[in-house]
Short mmCIF file of C-alpha atoms in Angstrom, two decimals:
data_model
loop_
_atom_site.label_atom_id
_atom_site.label_comp_id
_atom_site.label_asym_id
_atom_site.label_seq_id
_atom_site.Cartn_x
_atom_site.Cartn_y
_atom_site.Cartn_z
CA MET A 50 110.86 131.42 98.95
CA ASN A 51 114.36 131.06 97.34
CA MET A 52 113.88 127.71 94.76
CA ASN A 53 117.21 128.14 93.89
CA ASN A 54 118.00 126.23 97.29
CA HIS A 55 115.41 123.48 96.79
CA HIS A 56 115.25 119.79 95.72
CA PHE A 57 111.75 118.45 94.58
CA LEU A 58 111.74 114.67 94.87
CA LEU A 59 108.79 114.32 92.52
CA MET A 60 106.72 110.37 92.75
CA SER A 61 104.54 109.10 89.83
CA CYS A 62 103.34 105.62 89.26
CA ALA A 63 104.10 104.34 86.07
CA ALA A 64 101.30 105.53 83.97
CA GLN A 65 100.50 107.80 81.23
CA GLY A 66 97.93 110.08 82.91
CA HIS A 67 100.58 110.42 85.47
CA ILE A 68 103.91 110.57 84.47
CA ASN A 69 103.51 113.50 82.37
CA PRO A 70 101.70 116.11 84.52
CA THR A 71 104.25 115.01 86.78
CA LEU A 72 106.92 116.01 84.46
CA GLN A 73 105.06 119.04 83.09
CA LEU A 74 105.50 120.10 87.22
CA ALA A 75 108.96 118.97 86.84
CA LYS A 76 109.62 121.49 84.32
CA ARG A 77 107.98 124.59 86.14
CA LEU A 78 109.64 124.00 89.14
CA ILE A 79 112.91 124.00 86.70
CA HIS A 80 112.44 127.03 85.31
CA GLY A 81 111.84 128.37 88.49
CA GLY A 82 114.79 127.49 89.50
CA ALA A 83 114.67 124.21 91.91
CA ARG A 84 116.56 121.01 91.38
CA VAL A 85 114.10 118.06 90.56
CA THR A 86 114.28 114.44 90.99
CA PHE A 87 111.39 112.67 88.96
CA ALA A 88 111.00 108.95 90.74
CA THR A 89 108.53 106.01 89.58
CA THR A 90 108.69 102.48 89.86
CA VAL A 91 112.21 100.03 88.73
CA CYS A 92 109.44 98.61 85.76
CA GLY A 93 107.85 101.63 85.17
CA LEU A 94 111.10 103.51 84.35
CA LYS A 95 112.21 100.89 81.81
CA LYS A 96 109.32 101.43 80.33
CA ILE A 97 109.85 104.70 79.25
CA LYS A 98 110.95 105.17 75.32
CA THR A 99 112.75 108.77 75.39
CA PHE A 100 113.40 110.59 78.35
CA PRO A 101 112.82 114.03 79.14
CA SER A 102 116.19 116.18 78.94
CA LEU A 103 116.22 119.03 81.20
CA GLU A 104 118.53 120.71 83.29
CA ASN A 105 118.15 120.25 86.72
CA LEU A 106 116.12 117.10 86.32
CA SER A 107 117.80 113.65 86.95
CA TYR A 108 115.51 110.48 87.29
CA ALA A 109 115.49 107.49 90.52
CA THR A 110 113.37 104.62 91.39
CA PHE A 111 111.63 103.24 93.88
CA SER A 112 110.19 99.40 93.90
CA ASP A 113 106.50 98.23 94.11
CA GLY A 114 107.91 94.84 94.78
CA PHE A 115 107.60 93.56 91.62
CA ASP A 116 110.42 95.01 89.43
CA ASP A 117 110.11 92.42 86.73
CA GLY A 118 106.76 93.40 85.96
CA ASN A 119 104.96 90.44 86.76
CA PRO A 120 102.36 90.60 89.57
CA PRO A 121 100.19 87.93 90.73
CA ILE A 122 97.19 89.58 88.04
CA ASN A 123 94.66 87.59 90.69
CA ASP A 124 95.78 88.72 93.80
CA PRO A 125 95.32 92.78 93.78
CA GLN A 126 94.82 93.11 97.34
CA HIS A 127 98.34 91.68 97.77
CA ILE A 128 99.84 93.85 95.32
CA MET A 129 98.39 97.34 96.69
CA PHE A 130 100.07 95.65 100.42
CA GLU A 131 103.19 95.34 98.73
CA PHE A 132 103.32 98.24 97.15
CA LYS A 133 102.84 99.88 100.00
CA ARG A 134 104.98 97.78 101.83
CA VAL A 135 108.14 97.95 99.53
CA GLY A 136 107.66 101.03 98.27
CA SER A 137 108.08 102.58 101.77
CA GLN A 138 111.23 100.95 102.38
CA THR A 139 112.90 101.69 98.90
CA LEU A 140 111.43 105.15 98.75
CA ASN A 141 113.29 106.23 102.62
CA ASN A 142 116.30 104.43 100.87
CA LEU A 143 116.26 106.79 98.37
CA ILE A 144 115.79 110.24 100.66
CA ILE A 145 118.88 108.91 102.59
CA ASN A 146 121.09 107.83 99.79
CA LEU A 147 119.64 111.39 98.01
CA SER A 148 121.05 113.17 100.68
CA ASN A 149 124.38 111.05 101.37
CA GLU A 150 124.90 112.19 97.87
CA ASN A 151 124.39 116.03 99.17
CA ARG A 152 121.36 116.16 97.14
CA LYS A 153 119.14 116.27 100.26
CA VAL A 154 115.47 116.58 99.53
CA THR A 155 113.66 119.44 100.72
CA PHE A 156 109.80 118.86 99.70
CA LEU A 157 108.19 115.57 98.39
CA VAL A 158 105.52 115.98 96.17
CA TYR A 159 103.38 112.16 95.55
CA THR A 160 100.60 111.39 93.21
CA ILE A 161 97.40 108.89 93.47
CA LEU A 162 97.79 105.57 94.61
CA LEU A 163 101.30 106.72 96.91
CA PRO A 164 99.60 107.87 100.10
CA TRP A 165 102.09 106.00 102.22
CA ALA A 166 104.61 108.37 100.97
CA ALA A 167 103.27 111.50 102.69
CA ASP A 168 104.61 109.26 106.04
CA VAL A 169 107.73 108.49 104.74
CA ALA A 170 108.11 112.07 103.90
CA ARG A 171 106.82 112.70 107.83
CA ASP A 172 109.25 110.49 109.59
CA LEU A 173 111.99 112.17 107.32
CA ASN A 174 110.48 115.95 108.68
CA ILE A 175 110.19 116.29 104.91
CA PRO A 176 107.53 118.57 103.98
CA SER A 177 105.00 117.02 101.38
CA ALA A 178 102.27 117.87 99.29
CA PHE A 179 100.03 115.41 97.31
CA LEU A 180 99.68 116.42 93.36
CA SER A 181 95.63 115.64 92.13
CA ILE A 182 96.24 114.78 88.74
CA GLN A 183 92.42 113.87 87.98
CA SER A 184 89.40 116.72 88.62
CA THR A 185 88.87 118.50 91.72
CA ALA A 186 85.10 117.35 91.78
CA ALA A 187 86.55 113.60 91.81
CA LEU A 188 88.74 114.99 95.06
CA ALA A 189 85.66 116.43 96.68
CA ILE A 190 83.76 112.72 96.18
CA TYR A 191 86.84 110.84 97.86
CA GLN A 192 86.73 113.54 100.76
CA ASN A 193 83.27 113.14 100.97
CA TYR A 194 83.22 109.32 100.41
CA PHE A 195 85.80 108.13 102.90
CA ASN A 196 86.15 111.44 105.88
CA GLY A 197 86.07 110.52 109.25
CA HIS A 198 82.83 111.54 110.13
CA ASP A 199 79.81 110.18 108.63
CA SER A 200 81.61 108.75 105.54
CA MET A 201 79.50 108.03 102.85
CA TYR A 202 81.87 104.63 102.57
CA ASP A 203 79.74 103.33 105.36
CA ASN A 204 76.19 104.23 103.54
CA VAL A 205 77.47 102.48 100.45
CA TYR A 206 79.55 99.53 101.78
CA LYS A 207 77.62 98.64 105.10
CA ASN A 208 73.71 100.04 104.21
CA SER A 209 71.24 100.71 102.04
CA PRO A 210 72.69 102.84 99.21
CA PRO A 211 71.24 106.05 98.51
CA SER A 212 69.44 106.44 95.37
CA THR A 213 71.69 110.16 94.68
CA ILE A 214 74.35 111.82 97.08
CA GLU A 215 74.78 115.08 97.08
CA LEU A 216 78.14 117.52 98.05
CA LYS A 217 77.80 120.88 98.42
CA GLY A 218 78.43 123.57 95.52
CA LEU A 219 78.03 120.06 92.99
CA PRO A 220 74.65 118.35 91.44
CA PRO A 221 73.78 115.45 92.91
CA PHE A 222 75.32 112.01 91.84
CA ALA A 223 73.07 109.06 91.44
CA LEU A 224 75.65 105.88 92.33
CA MET A 225 76.48 105.04 88.56
CA GLU A 226 77.94 108.37 88.14
CA LEU A 227 80.61 108.18 90.82
CA PRO A 228 83.91 107.14 90.10
CA SER A 229 83.29 103.28 89.02
CA PHE A 230 86.16 102.09 91.26
CA LEU A 231 84.20 102.94 94.53
CA LEU A 232 81.15 100.91 93.84
CA PRO A 233 81.18 97.54 95.12
CA THR A 234 80.49 95.91 92.22
CA SER A 235 83.84 97.36 90.54
CA PRO A 236 86.45 95.15 89.30
CA HIS A 237 88.88 97.56 90.80
CA ASN A 238 87.65 97.88 94.33
CA SER A 239 90.77 96.71 95.29
CA VAL A 240 92.08 100.45 95.48
CA ILE A 241 89.50 101.58 97.96
CA PRO A 242 91.78 101.11 100.68
CA THR A 243 94.66 103.15 98.96
CA PHE A 244 92.02 105.75 98.01
CA GLN A 245 90.62 105.85 101.49
CA GLU A 246 94.35 106.30 103.04
CA HIS A 247 95.05 109.22 100.84
CA ILE A 248 91.90 111.17 102.66
CA GLN A 249 93.01 109.65 106.01
CA THR A 250 96.71 111.06 105.24
CA LEU A 251 95.75 114.71 104.73
CA GLU A 252 93.02 114.19 107.47
CA LYS A 253 95.86 113.62 109.60
CA ASP A 254 98.61 116.57 108.24
CA PRO A 255 98.52 119.52 110.27
CA ASN A 256 98.82 121.41 107.34
CA PRO A 257 97.45 119.34 104.00
CA ARG A 258 98.54 120.41 100.90
CA VAL A 259 96.90 119.44 97.48
CA LEU A 260 98.19 120.64 94.17
CA LEU A 261 95.33 120.10 91.87
CA ASN A 262 95.78 120.10 87.76
CA THR A 263 93.26 122.56 87.15
CA PHE A 264 92.56 126.18 87.72
CA ASP A 265 89.86 128.27 89.48
CA ALA A 266 87.25 129.65 86.57
CA LEU A 267 87.35 125.44 85.65
CA GLU A 268 86.52 124.48 88.91
CA LYS A 269 85.13 126.76 91.25
CA GLU A 270 82.54 125.12 92.65
CA ALA A 271 84.53 121.88 93.48
CA ILE A 272 87.47 123.84 94.81
CA GLN A 273 84.83 124.98 97.67
CA ALA A 274 83.18 121.57 98.32
CA VAL A 275 86.66 120.33 99.45
CA VAL A 276 87.08 121.56 102.97
CA ASN A 277 90.04 121.85 105.53
CA ILE A 278 92.78 121.36 103.06
CA ASN A 279 95.50 123.90 101.47
CA LEU A 280 94.47 123.81 97.81
CA ILE A 281 96.28 125.32 95.44
CA PRO A 282 95.42 125.41 91.50
CA ILE A 283 98.61 125.10 89.73
CA GLY A 284 97.05 123.41 86.38
CA PRO A 285 96.61 122.57 83.81
CA LEU A 286 99.74 120.79 83.63
CA VAL A 287 99.77 120.43 79.68
CA ASP A 288 101.85 121.77 77.01
CA LEU A 289 99.54 123.22 73.94
CA VAL A 290 102.88 122.74 72.03
CA PRO A 291 105.26 119.28 71.44
CA SER A 292 107.66 119.62 74.55
CA ALA A 293 110.50 117.80 75.58
CA SER A 294 109.20 117.71 78.96
CA LEU A 295 106.84 114.49 77.88
CA CYS A 296 107.11 110.92 77.40
CA ASP A 297 105.49 107.90 76.08
CA LEU A 298 105.75 103.99 77.35
CA PHE A 299 104.14 102.41 74.28
CA GLU A 300 105.82 103.21 71.08
CA SER A 301 103.47 105.11 69.05
CA SER A 302 102.26 104.21 65.52
CA LYS A 303 103.33 106.28 62.51
CA ASP A 304 100.44 105.28 60.58
CA TYR A 305 98.14 108.01 61.73
CA HIS A 306 100.12 110.89 60.37
CA HIS A 307 99.18 111.40 57.10
CA TRP A 308 95.72 110.10 57.51
CA LEU A 309 94.85 113.08 60.26
CA ASN A 310 96.55 115.80 58.13
CA SER A 311 94.59 115.00 55.31
CA LYS A 312 91.43 115.64 57.26
CA PRO A 313 89.35 119.40 57.85
CA LYS A 314 90.71 121.44 60.58
CA ASN A 315 88.26 120.60 63.91
CA SER A 316 87.07 117.34 62.20
CA VAL A 317 88.90 114.56 63.95
CA VAL A 318 87.11 112.85 67.11
CA TYR A 319 90.09 111.68 69.29
CA VAL A 320 89.00 108.48 71.19
CA SER A 321 91.68 107.43 73.96
CA PHE A 322 91.23 106.05 77.86
CA GLY A 323 94.66 105.74 78.46
CA SER A 324 97.69 103.20 79.36
CA LEU A 325 95.58 100.85 81.87
CA VAL A 326 92.22 100.81 81.15
CA ALA A 327 90.90 97.14 79.32
CA LEU A 328 87.54 97.73 78.27
CA GLN A 329 85.41 94.75 77.63
CA ARG A 330 84.63 93.66 73.96
CA LYS A 331 81.17 94.92 74.30
CA GLU A 332 81.83 98.24 75.18
CA MET A 333 84.45 98.00 72.77
CA GLU A 334 81.47 97.31 69.89
CA GLU A 335 79.24 99.88 71.21
CA ILE A 336 81.44 103.26 70.84
CA MET A 337 82.34 101.56 67.55
CA HIS A 338 78.99 101.98 66.33
CA GLY A 339 78.46 105.51 67.93
CA LEU A 340 81.44 106.46 66.15
CA VAL A 341 80.73 104.72 62.57
CA GLU A 342 77.19 106.49 63.30
CA SER A 343 78.48 109.58 64.16
CA GLY A 344 79.34 110.28 60.34
CA ARG A 345 82.46 111.88 62.13
CA PRO A 346 86.32 110.90 60.98
CA PHE A 347 88.12 109.38 64.36
CA LEU A 348 91.15 108.63 65.34
CA TRP A 349 90.99 105.55 67.89
CA VAL A 350 93.78 104.64 70.17
CA ILE A 351 93.47 100.68 71.11
CA ARG A 352 96.30 98.94 72.90
CA SER A 353 97.72 96.32 71.55
CA SER A 354 96.91 94.25 74.93
CA GLU A 355 93.37 95.09 75.30
CA ASN A 356 90.83 92.09 74.63
CA GLY A 357 89.07 91.80 71.29
CA GLY A 358 91.57 94.65 70.02
CA LEU A 359 92.34 93.19 66.74
CA GLU A 360 88.55 91.50 66.22
CA ILE A 361 87.31 95.03 67.12
CA GLU A 362 89.75 96.61 63.94
CA ASP A 363 88.55 94.18 61.44
CA THR A 364 84.71 94.58 62.41
CA MET A 365 85.08 98.43 61.93
CA LYS A 366 86.99 98.22 58.82
CA ASN A 367 84.12 95.45 57.73
CA LYS A 368 81.46 97.98 58.46
CA LEU A 369 82.45 100.84 57.00
CA LYS A 370 83.16 99.19 53.83
CA GLU A 371 79.78 98.02 53.87
CA GLU A 372 79.00 101.54 54.26
CA GLY A 373 81.36 102.79 51.59
CA GLN A 374 83.06 105.23 54.78
CA GLU A 375 86.08 103.08 54.34
CA GLY A 376 88.12 106.72 55.50
CA GLN A 377 86.14 107.62 58.36
CA GLY A 378 88.12 106.00 61.04
CA LEU A 379 91.57 104.98 61.72
CA ILE A 380 92.40 102.56 64.60
CA VAL A 381 96.18 102.69 66.37
CA PRO A 382 98.54 100.98 69.19
CA TRP A 383 99.33 103.83 70.34
CA CYS A 384 99.11 107.94 69.81
CA SER A 385 101.99 110.19 70.86
CA GLN A 386 100.62 112.93 73.08
CA ALA A 387 102.94 115.38 72.05
CA PHE A 388 102.37 114.86 68.36
CA HIS A 389 98.50 114.74 69.54
CA TRP A 390 98.82 118.30 70.71
CA ASN A 391 100.54 119.58 67.80
CA CYS A 392 97.82 118.32 64.90
CA GLU A 393 95.06 119.96 67.88
CA ASP A 394 93.47 122.00 64.95
CA LYS A 395 92.49 118.90 63.17
CA MET A 396 90.50 117.75 66.59
CA ASP A 397 87.09 118.98 67.24
CA ASP A 398 88.02 121.21 70.34
CA GLN A 399 84.54 119.89 71.85
CA MET A 400 84.76 115.70 71.27
CA LEU A 401 88.22 115.79 72.12
CA VAL A 402 87.63 115.70 75.75
CA ALA A 403 83.95 113.36 75.20
CA LEU A 404 85.56 110.21 75.76
CA VAL A 405 87.81 109.62 78.95
CA HIS A 406 88.85 107.59 81.16
CA ARG A 407 85.48 106.11 83.12
CA SER A 408 86.67 105.85 86.53
CA GLN A 409 88.03 109.65 86.84
CA ALA A 410 84.09 111.09 87.68
CA GLY A 411 80.70 110.63 87.08
CA LYS A 412 78.90 111.44 83.79
CA LYS A 413 77.91 114.91 85.53
CA ILE A 414 81.34 115.77 85.74
CA ARG A 415 82.02 114.70 82.20
CA ASN A 416 79.65 117.35 81.10
CA HIS A 417 79.91 119.65 83.45
CA SER A 418 83.78 119.95 82.18
CA LEU A 419 82.75 119.83 78.63
#
């Protein structure tokens, strides 16, 4: 393939863990000679604090129906409906406008929560691929959960749920070890139809393509568990050194630089649940007690929007003071990912990834990955 003749449109939701892997892919495509347009929501583009500056990289937007950034928080199903309806219309307009500007899109790549983008591309005769930014094990679960034949979704939601679920090539999963939003009790189950649409979109594509944020040796069994899809491992989509192709959605605290540099090599536990998850106060307290009792230095990111964040920080400081360990831990509202990688030799290599977004995969996947 002559990359010099290609213009890739890369689409991502406005979440930290969605944007940076997509921009890493953009960087690689550009190095191969292609032009890239990165698109996210109108509101999301406004939130990006610094834009990566790369030759042949341009930016665009599509609408999620709530450009002011204020969706009706009490009606998540309406939010997802509008996201698809308005997003499809504005994506179609964006592709046509790019073509009118002599920047015809030759390939579209979309990430999680944007399965409708593949339908828009198909209607415009543009090939597309799904960029799976989660683990391949999670993709295997989604495929088995929502496949059109003997769907696990029917078993879990409409019938009596089994005590364990088995996927070929992977260890058995208890229900509570599945990505949490798939369960009927989850407060985030409004996204279930969108993930079901992801699998249905791939099933109806005569040549379904999924780009995996992994490599063969890391998830060999999980890759083999996904069937009838052209899987292309391209990961990991990270830079091991500070990069101009990373961005942050939040202002990063500067308070932790000196503190982090004062700690011994491979000693610090880094705790972050990303830009979306909001933990319950009880969960935060459990994490705090576990970190304090570990005796290890820790850097914990608690966004200012999270419930109980300030109270947890005060409680932690008091507990550490009582035990004479005031310098053990530090809570910050955000940590620059680029700086974090630059200070990786301060982080404990094994503990660094031990605390992750709960919905990415179940406990067995996390243990498997470590």
